[in-house]
Every structure is written in C-alpha cells, then in structure tokens.
Short mmCIF file of C-alpha atoms in Angstrom, two decimals:
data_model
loop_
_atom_site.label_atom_id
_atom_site.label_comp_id
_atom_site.label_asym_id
_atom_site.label_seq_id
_atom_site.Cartn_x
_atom_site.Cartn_y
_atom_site.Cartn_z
CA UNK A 1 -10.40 2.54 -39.43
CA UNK A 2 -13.65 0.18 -39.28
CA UNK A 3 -15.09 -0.65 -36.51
CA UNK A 4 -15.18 -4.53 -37.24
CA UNK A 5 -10.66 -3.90 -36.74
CA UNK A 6 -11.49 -3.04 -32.97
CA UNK A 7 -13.66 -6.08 -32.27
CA UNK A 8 -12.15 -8.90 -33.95
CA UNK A 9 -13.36 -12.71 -33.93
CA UNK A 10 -9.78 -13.96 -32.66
CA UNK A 11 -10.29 -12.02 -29.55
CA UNK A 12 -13.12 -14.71 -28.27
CA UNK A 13 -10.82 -17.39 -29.29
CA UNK A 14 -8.13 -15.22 -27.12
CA UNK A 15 -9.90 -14.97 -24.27
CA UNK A 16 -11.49 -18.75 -24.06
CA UNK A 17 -7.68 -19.78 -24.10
CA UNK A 18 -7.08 -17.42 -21.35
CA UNK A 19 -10.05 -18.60 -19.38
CA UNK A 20 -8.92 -22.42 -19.98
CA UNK A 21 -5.38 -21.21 -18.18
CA UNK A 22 -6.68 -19.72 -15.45
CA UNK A 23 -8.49 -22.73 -14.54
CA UNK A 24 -12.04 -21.39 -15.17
CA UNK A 25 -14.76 -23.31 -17.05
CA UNK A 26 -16.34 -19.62 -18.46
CA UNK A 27 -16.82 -15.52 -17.98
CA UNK A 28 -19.95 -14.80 -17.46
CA UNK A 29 -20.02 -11.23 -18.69
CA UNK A 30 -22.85 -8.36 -18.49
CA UNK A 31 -22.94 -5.08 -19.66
CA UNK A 32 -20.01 -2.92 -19.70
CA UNK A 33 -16.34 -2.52 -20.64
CA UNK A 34 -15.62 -6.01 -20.71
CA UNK A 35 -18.98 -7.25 -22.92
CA UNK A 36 -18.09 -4.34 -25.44
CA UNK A 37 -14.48 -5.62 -25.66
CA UNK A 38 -15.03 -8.86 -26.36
CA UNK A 39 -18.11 -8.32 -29.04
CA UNK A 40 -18.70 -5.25 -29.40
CA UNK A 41 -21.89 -4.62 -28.19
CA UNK A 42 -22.30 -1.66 -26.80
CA UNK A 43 -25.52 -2.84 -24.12
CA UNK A 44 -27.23 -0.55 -21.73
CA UNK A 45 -26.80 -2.06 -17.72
CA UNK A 46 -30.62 -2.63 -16.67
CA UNK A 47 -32.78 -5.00 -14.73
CA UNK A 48 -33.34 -7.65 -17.95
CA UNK A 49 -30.60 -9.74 -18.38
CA UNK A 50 -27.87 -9.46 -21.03
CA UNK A 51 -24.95 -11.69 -20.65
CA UNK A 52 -22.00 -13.10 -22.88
CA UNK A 53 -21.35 -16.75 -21.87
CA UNK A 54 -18.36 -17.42 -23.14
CA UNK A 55 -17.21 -21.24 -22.37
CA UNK A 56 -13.22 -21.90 -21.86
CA UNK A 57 -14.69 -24.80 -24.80
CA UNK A 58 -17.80 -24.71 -26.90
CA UNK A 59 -19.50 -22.12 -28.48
CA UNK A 60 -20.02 -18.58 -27.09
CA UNK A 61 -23.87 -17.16 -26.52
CA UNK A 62 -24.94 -13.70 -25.78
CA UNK A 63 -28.09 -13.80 -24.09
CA UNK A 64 -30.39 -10.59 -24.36
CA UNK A 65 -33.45 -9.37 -23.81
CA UNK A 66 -35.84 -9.64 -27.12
CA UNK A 67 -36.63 -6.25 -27.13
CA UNK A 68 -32.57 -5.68 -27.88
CA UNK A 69 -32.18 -8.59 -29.86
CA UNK A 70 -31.78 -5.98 -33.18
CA UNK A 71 -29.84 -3.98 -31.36
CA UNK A 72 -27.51 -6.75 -30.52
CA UNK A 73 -27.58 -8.13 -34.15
CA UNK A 74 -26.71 -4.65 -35.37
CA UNK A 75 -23.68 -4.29 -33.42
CA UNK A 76 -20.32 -5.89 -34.10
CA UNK A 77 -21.30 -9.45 -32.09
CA UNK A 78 -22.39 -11.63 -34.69
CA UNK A 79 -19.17 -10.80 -36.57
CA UNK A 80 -17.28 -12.10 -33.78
CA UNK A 81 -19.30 -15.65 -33.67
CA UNK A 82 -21.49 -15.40 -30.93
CA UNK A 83 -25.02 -16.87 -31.46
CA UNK A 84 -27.64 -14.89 -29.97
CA UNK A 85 -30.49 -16.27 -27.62
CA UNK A 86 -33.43 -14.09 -26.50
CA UNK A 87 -35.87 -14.04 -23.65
CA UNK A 88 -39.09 -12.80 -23.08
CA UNK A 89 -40.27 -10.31 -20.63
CA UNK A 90 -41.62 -12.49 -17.74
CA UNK A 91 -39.44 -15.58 -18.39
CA UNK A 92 -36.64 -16.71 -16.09
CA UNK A 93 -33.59 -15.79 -17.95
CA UNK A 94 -30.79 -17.87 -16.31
CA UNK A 95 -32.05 -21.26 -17.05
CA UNK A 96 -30.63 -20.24 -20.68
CA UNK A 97 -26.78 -19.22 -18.93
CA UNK A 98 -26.97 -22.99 -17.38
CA UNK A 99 -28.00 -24.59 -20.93
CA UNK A 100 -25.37 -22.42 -22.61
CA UNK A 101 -22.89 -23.28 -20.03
CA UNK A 102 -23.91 -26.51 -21.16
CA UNK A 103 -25.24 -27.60 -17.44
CA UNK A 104 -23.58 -27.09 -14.36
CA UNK A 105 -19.79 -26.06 -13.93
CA UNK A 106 -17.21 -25.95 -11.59
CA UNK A 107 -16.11 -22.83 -11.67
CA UNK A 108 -17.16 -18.88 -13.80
CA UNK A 109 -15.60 -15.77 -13.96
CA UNK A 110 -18.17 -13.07 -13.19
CA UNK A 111 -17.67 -9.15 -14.71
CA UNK A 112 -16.31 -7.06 -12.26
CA UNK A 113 -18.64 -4.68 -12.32
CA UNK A 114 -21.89 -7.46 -12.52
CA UNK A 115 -25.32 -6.10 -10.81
CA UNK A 116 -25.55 -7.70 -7.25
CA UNK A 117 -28.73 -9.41 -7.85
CA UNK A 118 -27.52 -10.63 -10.74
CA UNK A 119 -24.28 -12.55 -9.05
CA UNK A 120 -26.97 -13.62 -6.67
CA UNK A 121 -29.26 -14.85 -9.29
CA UNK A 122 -26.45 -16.83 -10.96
CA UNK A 123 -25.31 -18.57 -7.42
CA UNK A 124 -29.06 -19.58 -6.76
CA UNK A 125 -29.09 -20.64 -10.66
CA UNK A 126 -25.53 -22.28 -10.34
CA UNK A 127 -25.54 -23.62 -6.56
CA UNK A 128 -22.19 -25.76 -7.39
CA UNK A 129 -20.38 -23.39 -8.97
CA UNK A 130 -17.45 -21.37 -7.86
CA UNK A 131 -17.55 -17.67 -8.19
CA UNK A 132 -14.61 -16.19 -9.19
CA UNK A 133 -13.86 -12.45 -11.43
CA UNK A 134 -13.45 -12.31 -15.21
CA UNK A 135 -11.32 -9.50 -14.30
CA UNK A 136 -8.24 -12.28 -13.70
CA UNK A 137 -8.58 -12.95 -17.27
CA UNK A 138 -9.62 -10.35 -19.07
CA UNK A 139 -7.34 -7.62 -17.44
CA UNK A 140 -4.33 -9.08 -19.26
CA UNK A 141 -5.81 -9.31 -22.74
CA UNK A 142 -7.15 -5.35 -21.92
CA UNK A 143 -3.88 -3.83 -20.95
CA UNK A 144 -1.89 -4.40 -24.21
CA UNK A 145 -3.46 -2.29 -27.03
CA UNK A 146 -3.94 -4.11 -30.81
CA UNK A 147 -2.45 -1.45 -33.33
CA UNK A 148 -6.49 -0.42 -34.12
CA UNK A 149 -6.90 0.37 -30.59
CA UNK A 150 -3.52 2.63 -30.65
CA UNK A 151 -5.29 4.09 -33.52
CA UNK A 152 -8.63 4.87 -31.88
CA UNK A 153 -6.94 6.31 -28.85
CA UNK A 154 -4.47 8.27 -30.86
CA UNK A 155 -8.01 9.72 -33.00
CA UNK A 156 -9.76 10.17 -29.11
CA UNK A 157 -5.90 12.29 -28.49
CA UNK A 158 -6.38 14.54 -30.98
CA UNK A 159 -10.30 14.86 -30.72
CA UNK A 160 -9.28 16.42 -27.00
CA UNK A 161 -6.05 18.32 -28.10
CA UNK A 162 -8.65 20.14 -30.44
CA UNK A 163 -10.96 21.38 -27.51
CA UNK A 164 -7.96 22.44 -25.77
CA UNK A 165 -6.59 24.47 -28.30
CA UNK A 166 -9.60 26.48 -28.23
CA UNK A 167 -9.50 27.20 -24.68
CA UNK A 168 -8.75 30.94 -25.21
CA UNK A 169 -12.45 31.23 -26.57
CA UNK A 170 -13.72 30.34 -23.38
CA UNK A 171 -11.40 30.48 -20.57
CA UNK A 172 -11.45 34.40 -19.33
CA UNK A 173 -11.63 36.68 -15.99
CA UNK A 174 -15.18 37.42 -15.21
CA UNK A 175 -16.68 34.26 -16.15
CA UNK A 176 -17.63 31.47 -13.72
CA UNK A 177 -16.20 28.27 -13.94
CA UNK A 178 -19.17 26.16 -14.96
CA UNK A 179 -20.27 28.67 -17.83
CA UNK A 180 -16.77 27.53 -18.95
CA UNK A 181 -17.56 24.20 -18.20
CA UNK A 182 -20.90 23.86 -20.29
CA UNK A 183 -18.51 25.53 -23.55
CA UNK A 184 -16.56 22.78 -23.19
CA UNK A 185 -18.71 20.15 -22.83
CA UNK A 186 -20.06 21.22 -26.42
CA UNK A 187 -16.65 21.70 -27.74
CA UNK A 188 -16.01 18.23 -26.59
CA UNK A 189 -18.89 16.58 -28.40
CA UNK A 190 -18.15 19.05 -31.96
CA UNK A 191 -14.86 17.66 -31.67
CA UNK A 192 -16.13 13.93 -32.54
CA UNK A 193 -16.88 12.83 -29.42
CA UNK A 194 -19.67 10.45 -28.73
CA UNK A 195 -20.25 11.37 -24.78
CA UNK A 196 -18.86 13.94 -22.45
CA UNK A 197 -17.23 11.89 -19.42
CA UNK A 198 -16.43 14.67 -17.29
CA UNK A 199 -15.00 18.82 -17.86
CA UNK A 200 -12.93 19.89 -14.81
CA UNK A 201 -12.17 23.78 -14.64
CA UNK A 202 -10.62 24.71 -11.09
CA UNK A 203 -9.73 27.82 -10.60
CA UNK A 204 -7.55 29.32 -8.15
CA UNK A 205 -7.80 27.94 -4.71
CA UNK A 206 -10.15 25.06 -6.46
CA UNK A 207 -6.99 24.42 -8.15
CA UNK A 208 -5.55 22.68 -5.10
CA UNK A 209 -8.51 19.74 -5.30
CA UNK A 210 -7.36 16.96 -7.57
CA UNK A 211 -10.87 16.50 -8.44
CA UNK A 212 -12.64 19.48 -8.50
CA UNK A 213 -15.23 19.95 -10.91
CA UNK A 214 -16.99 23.32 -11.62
CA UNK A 215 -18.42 25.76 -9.46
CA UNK A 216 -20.38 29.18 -9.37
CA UNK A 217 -16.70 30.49 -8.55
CA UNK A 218 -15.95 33.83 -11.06
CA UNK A 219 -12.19 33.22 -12.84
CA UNK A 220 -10.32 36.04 -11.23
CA UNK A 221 -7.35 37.84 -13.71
CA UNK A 222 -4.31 35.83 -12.76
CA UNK A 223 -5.48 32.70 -11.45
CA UNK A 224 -4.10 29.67 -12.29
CA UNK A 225 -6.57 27.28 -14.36
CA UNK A 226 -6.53 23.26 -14.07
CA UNK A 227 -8.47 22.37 -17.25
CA UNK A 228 -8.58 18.33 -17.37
CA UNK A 229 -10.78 16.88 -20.06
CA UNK A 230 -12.34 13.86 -21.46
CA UNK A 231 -15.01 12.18 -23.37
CA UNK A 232 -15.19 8.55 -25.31
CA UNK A 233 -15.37 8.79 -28.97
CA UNK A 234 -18.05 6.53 -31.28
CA UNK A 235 -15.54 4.03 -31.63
CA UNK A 236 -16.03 3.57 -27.55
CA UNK A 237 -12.16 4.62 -26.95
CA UNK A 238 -11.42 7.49 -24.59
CA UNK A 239 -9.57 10.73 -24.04
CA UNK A 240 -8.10 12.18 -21.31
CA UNK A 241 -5.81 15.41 -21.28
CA UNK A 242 -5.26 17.95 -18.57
CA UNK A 243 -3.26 21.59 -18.84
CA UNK A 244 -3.09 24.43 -16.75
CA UNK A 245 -3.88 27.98 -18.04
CA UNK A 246 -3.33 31.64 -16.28
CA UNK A 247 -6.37 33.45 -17.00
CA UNK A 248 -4.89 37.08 -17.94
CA UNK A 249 -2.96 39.03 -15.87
CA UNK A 250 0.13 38.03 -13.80
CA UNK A 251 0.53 34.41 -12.28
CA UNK A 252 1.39 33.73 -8.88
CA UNK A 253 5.40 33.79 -8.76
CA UNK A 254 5.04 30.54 -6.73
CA UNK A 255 2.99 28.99 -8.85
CA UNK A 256 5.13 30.13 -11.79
CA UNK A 257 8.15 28.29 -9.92
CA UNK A 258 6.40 25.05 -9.35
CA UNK A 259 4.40 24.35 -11.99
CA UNK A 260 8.73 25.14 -13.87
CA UNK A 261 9.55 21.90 -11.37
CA UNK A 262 6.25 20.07 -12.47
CA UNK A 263 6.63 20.26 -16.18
CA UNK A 264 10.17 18.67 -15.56
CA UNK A 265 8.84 16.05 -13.53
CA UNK A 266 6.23 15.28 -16.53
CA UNK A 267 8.91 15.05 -19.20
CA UNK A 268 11.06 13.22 -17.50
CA UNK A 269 8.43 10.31 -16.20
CA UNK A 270 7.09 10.27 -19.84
CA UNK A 271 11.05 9.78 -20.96
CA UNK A 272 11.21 6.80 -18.64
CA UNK A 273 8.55 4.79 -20.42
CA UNK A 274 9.71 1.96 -22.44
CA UNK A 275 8.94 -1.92 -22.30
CA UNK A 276 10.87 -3.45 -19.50
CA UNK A 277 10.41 -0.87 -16.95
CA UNK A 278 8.59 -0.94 -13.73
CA UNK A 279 5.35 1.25 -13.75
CA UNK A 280 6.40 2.42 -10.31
CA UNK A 281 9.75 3.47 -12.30
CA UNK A 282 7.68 5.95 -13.87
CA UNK A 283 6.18 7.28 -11.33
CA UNK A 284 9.16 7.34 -9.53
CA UNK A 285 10.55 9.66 -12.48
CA UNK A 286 8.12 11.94 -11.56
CA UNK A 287 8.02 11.66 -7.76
CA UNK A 288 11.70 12.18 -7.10
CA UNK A 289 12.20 15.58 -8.95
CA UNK A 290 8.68 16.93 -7.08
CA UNK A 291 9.88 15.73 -3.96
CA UNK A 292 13.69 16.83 -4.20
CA UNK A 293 12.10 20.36 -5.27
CA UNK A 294 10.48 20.19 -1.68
CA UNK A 295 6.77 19.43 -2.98
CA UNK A 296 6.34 16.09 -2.18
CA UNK A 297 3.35 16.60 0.09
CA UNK A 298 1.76 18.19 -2.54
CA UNK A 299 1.52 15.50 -5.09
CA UNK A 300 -1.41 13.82 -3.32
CA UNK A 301 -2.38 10.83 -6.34
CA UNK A 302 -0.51 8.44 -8.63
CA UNK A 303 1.35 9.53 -11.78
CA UNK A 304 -1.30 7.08 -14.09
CA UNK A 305 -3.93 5.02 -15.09
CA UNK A 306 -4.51 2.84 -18.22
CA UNK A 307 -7.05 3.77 -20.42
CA UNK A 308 -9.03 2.19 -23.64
CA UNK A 309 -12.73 1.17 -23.28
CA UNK A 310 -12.93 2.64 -19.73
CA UNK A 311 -11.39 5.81 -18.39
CA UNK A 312 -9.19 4.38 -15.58
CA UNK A 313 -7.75 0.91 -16.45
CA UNK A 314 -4.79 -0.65 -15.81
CA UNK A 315 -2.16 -0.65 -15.57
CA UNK A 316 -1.80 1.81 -13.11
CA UNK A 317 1.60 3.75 -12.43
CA UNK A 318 2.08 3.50 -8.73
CA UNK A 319 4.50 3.19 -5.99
CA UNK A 320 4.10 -0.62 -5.38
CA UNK A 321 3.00 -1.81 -8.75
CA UNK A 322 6.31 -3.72 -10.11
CA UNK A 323 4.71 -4.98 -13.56
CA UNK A 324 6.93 -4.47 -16.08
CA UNK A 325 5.65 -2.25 -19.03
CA UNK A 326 5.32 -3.53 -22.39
CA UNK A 327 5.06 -2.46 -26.32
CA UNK A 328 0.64 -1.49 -26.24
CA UNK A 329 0.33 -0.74 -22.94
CA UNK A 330 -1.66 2.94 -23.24
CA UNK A 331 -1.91 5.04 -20.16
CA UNK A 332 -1.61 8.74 -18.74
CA UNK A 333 1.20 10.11 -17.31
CA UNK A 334 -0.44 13.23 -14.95
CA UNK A 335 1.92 14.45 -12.11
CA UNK A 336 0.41 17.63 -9.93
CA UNK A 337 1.27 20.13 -7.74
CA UNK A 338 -1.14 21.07 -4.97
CA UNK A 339 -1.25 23.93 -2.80
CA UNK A 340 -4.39 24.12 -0.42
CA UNK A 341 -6.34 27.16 -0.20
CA UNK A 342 -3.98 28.76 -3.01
CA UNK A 343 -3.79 27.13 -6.57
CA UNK A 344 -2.55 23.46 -7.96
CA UNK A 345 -1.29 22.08 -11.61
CA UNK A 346 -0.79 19.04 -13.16
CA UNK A 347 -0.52 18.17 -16.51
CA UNK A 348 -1.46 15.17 -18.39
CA UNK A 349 -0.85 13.36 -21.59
CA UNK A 350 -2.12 9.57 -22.84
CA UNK A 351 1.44 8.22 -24.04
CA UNK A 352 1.56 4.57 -25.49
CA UNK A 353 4.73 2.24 -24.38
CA UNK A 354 6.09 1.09 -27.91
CA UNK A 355 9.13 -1.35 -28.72
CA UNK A 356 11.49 1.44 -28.83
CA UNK A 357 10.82 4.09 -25.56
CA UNK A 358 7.22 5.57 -25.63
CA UNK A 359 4.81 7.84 -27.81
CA UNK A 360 2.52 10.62 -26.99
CA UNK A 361 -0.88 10.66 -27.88
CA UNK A 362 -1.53 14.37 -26.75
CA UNK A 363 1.04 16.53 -28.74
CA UNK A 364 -0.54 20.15 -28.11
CA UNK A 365 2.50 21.69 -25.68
CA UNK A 366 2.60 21.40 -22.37
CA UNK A 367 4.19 24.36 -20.76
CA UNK A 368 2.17 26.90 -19.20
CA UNK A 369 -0.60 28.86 -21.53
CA UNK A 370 -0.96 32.62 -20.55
CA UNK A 371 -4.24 33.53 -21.93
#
C-alpha cells in the first residue's frame, strides 16, 4: 500500500462539495486529524500558524510557517493540489487566510480541535464572518473508510494482535504493572508502530477502573489482567485491542463466570453489525445479555468508538445514537465487566461494517488466556 492511496486528490474535491452543501463558504483547518486527512500532512500544533484553506470554490492553500515549508512539500499535500504559501517569523499570518479566502466570507468551518487564540485571531481577521465547525462536514466523509484505509487499519490490527500474542513474555506474578507496561510499550513500537498512544495493564482490583493505566501495584498469582493496547502506525492509522489475562494460578470463580457472560455479550454485538443497523442496536446486543446476566451496573461505558486517523471517532455505538451503520464504517466493539474493589474485563476488537454483516480486524482469540 502507498501512502499517496490514503491521501488522494479527489478527497479535496470531496470535501469542497460537502462544504458547498452545508452552506459554508470554506474549512479553515489547522493541525490535526482533520489537516492530515485531507492532505496528508502530518503538522506539529504550535504557536506559528499552519492552516488548510480550503474554499467550497477556488483553489485550496495550505499556509505554513517557512521554516516547515519542506516539510510540508515533502509530505503527501502537493499531490493532492494544494499550493503552498509561507510566512515569515514576525509577519501577521492571517492576512494570507483572508487573500486565500479570496476576501471576506460569510461563513467558515473552523477544526474542531483549532487553538483558541487562533479562532480568536481569525474572528478579529474575519469580523463578518460566521463561525461555524468543519466537524459538520468533515465527520461524514471520516466515518466511512476508502478500501486503503480498511487496509491500513487491518495492517495497525495485526501490528497489535502481534504484541498481544507475546504477552506471556511479560505478563507474570511478581512483577509490577508498569515494568509490564514499559515491555509493552517497546513491543508496540517493534511491532511497526510509529507512536505508543497509551499501554493499560490493570490488575486485580485496578481491573474494576475502565481506565486505569499502570501502577507500582505487584501482579499477584491469580489475578485477573485487563491488557488494552494501542499505538498509530506510520501510515497515521490506529490500533486498538483489549484482552484479559489470569496471571498464573487459579482465577476468581466469579470472575471466571462473568467474564463466560461477557465474551457472549462481545460475540453477539459484533454478530449484529451489518449496514442498516442502528449503532445503539449494537450496543444493545451487548447490553441486554450483561444486564439479563444481572451485571448491568457493571458495564459503566459504551460498547464503541470509531477509529482511523484519531483513536476515538465516530461513530460511536451508544444508547441514543440511531445512525444507521454502513459498508466502511470501522469501529471497536469493547463491552466490560466491572467489579469495584475486586477485578473487571472487557474485551475489544476493531471490526469493519462491510456490505454483507461485519469483519474483524483483531483475529487473535478472545476467550480468556491463562498464563
């Protein structure tokens, strides 16, 4: 797979069609998920500007910083059709959005995630213009995958499935949880990925905190594990994949009976995926056999989030979110038990909606490991 596949020049044309629709005149887009989806360009988030202006008509600019002007012409941007305009350290950068913008507009779509001073800095620079979030637009293109991006998540899948395999090397009684933590982290990055986004190892009681990370806490023989994983590969795609170990010796027999009700709950919400369906179906799926099991308390989060250029995307798979799934959509599927004071589980596996029912991108087991 090339890199050039994942950033294609249609997708400008895509999303100045989108931004025509939703009534904008442009997205005004700085660094981050959105900028990298749309070019490429994988920019750093700092005080000098960098910003895509990318008319609903015209020609689309990236404006940088001089110092990353080769950095920006090395990346996958000019491919895409984007002419570049730099600006000096000490110049006023956001006279050159207006003249890219062509003047004054009615109305932009700022990135979600834009700097404060630098949606204040546009305002002052754009007094007439209306304010409103790329997000509207660009959410819609994001949330259904091109087959290259089902590629680079299924490669990210099996990048994580590798490090997991492995856990027996690390995961053992006697040793704390962030000594397992930091052998992760550098299985994680020998297993092709770029960064390390975050290593969760709760053990025991820790177990029971959805978000735990590591602690000074010695693995005891017998405790349950929650090992949940991820990184984002050099392609800029990330993984995601959570299973519960026993660390030698003999699991809780409670735990042993619910995490039995859990991993039916997991099959059966990633069964229910298919196009057409209600993401709250799905985590219905799961919900209902937790709850009739008597653990309903105890799943304390949704059953999903999308993922692709950022970790948690949409769509997300939640009681009150009706949208109907559809063939591209890529997103977890990570139901838990939770026990405070005592021990949790979920499980978790990236699945991608396809035109027939649904397709796992994590295909290491998921029943319970005994190490």
């Amino acid at each position: 797979m090339r890199i050039d596949d994942l950033y294609p020049p249609q997708r400008l044309a895509a999303a100045q069609r989108a931004t025509a629709r939703a009534g904008l005149d442009a997205l005004l887009v700085t660094p981050g998920s959105d900028l990298r989806y749309l070019t490429g360009y994988h920019a750093h988030a700092q005080e000098r500007l960098t910003c895509l202006v990318l008319p609903a008509h015209g020609e689309p600019t990236l404006v940088v910083p001089a110092l990353e002007r080769p950095a920006a012409e090395a990346s996958p941007a000019p491919g895409t059709g984007v002419r570049i305009v730099e600006h000096a350290d000490g110049t006023d950068p956001y006279p050159l959005v207006v003249h890219a913008l062509g003047g004054s507009v009615g109305s932009v779509g700022l990135a979600n995630r834009m700097w404060a001073e630098q949606v204040l800095a546009l305002r002052s620079a754009l007094p007439d213009t209306t304010q409103r979030l790329a997000g509207e637009v660009l959410r819609e293109l994001r949330m259904r995958k091109s087959p290259a991006e089902v590629a680079a998540l299924r490669a990210a899948g099996a990048a994580i499935d590798a490090v997991h395999a492995d856990m027996a090397k690390w995961l053992r009684p006697g040793r704390t949880e962030a000594e397992v933590g930091a052998d992760i982290s550098t299985a994680i990055r020998a297993a092709g990925h770029a960064t390390v986004d975050f290593v969760i190892v709760a053990s025991g009681p820790n177990g029971a905190s959805p978000h735990h990370a590591t602690s000074d806490r010695r693995i005891e023989a017998g405790d349950p594990v929650v090992v949940d994983i991820g990184g984002t590969m050099p392609t800029g795609y990330c993984s995601d994949a959570t299973r519960t170990y026993v660390a030698g010796g003999r699991a809780p027999v409670d735990f042993v009976d619910y995490y039995r009700v859990l991993h039916a709950a997991q099959n059966a919400a990633v069964a229910a995926v298919r196009p057409g369906v209600p993401a709250e179906a799905v985590d219905a799926a799961a919900r209902d056999i937790i709850t009739d099991a008597g653990y309903g308390p105890a799943f304390l989060h949704r059953t999903g989030h999308g993922i692709g250029l950022d970790g948690h995307e949409d769509p997300y798979l939640v009681t009150g979110n009706d949208r109907a799934l559809e063939a591209g959509m890529v997103f977890s599927v990570e139901p838990g038990i939770y026990r405070s004071g005592r021990h949790g589980a979920r499980i978790e596996d990236i699945v991608v909606c396809v035109a027939d029912g649904v397709e796992r991108l994590n295909t290491i087991p998921t029943e319970l490991v005994q190490l």
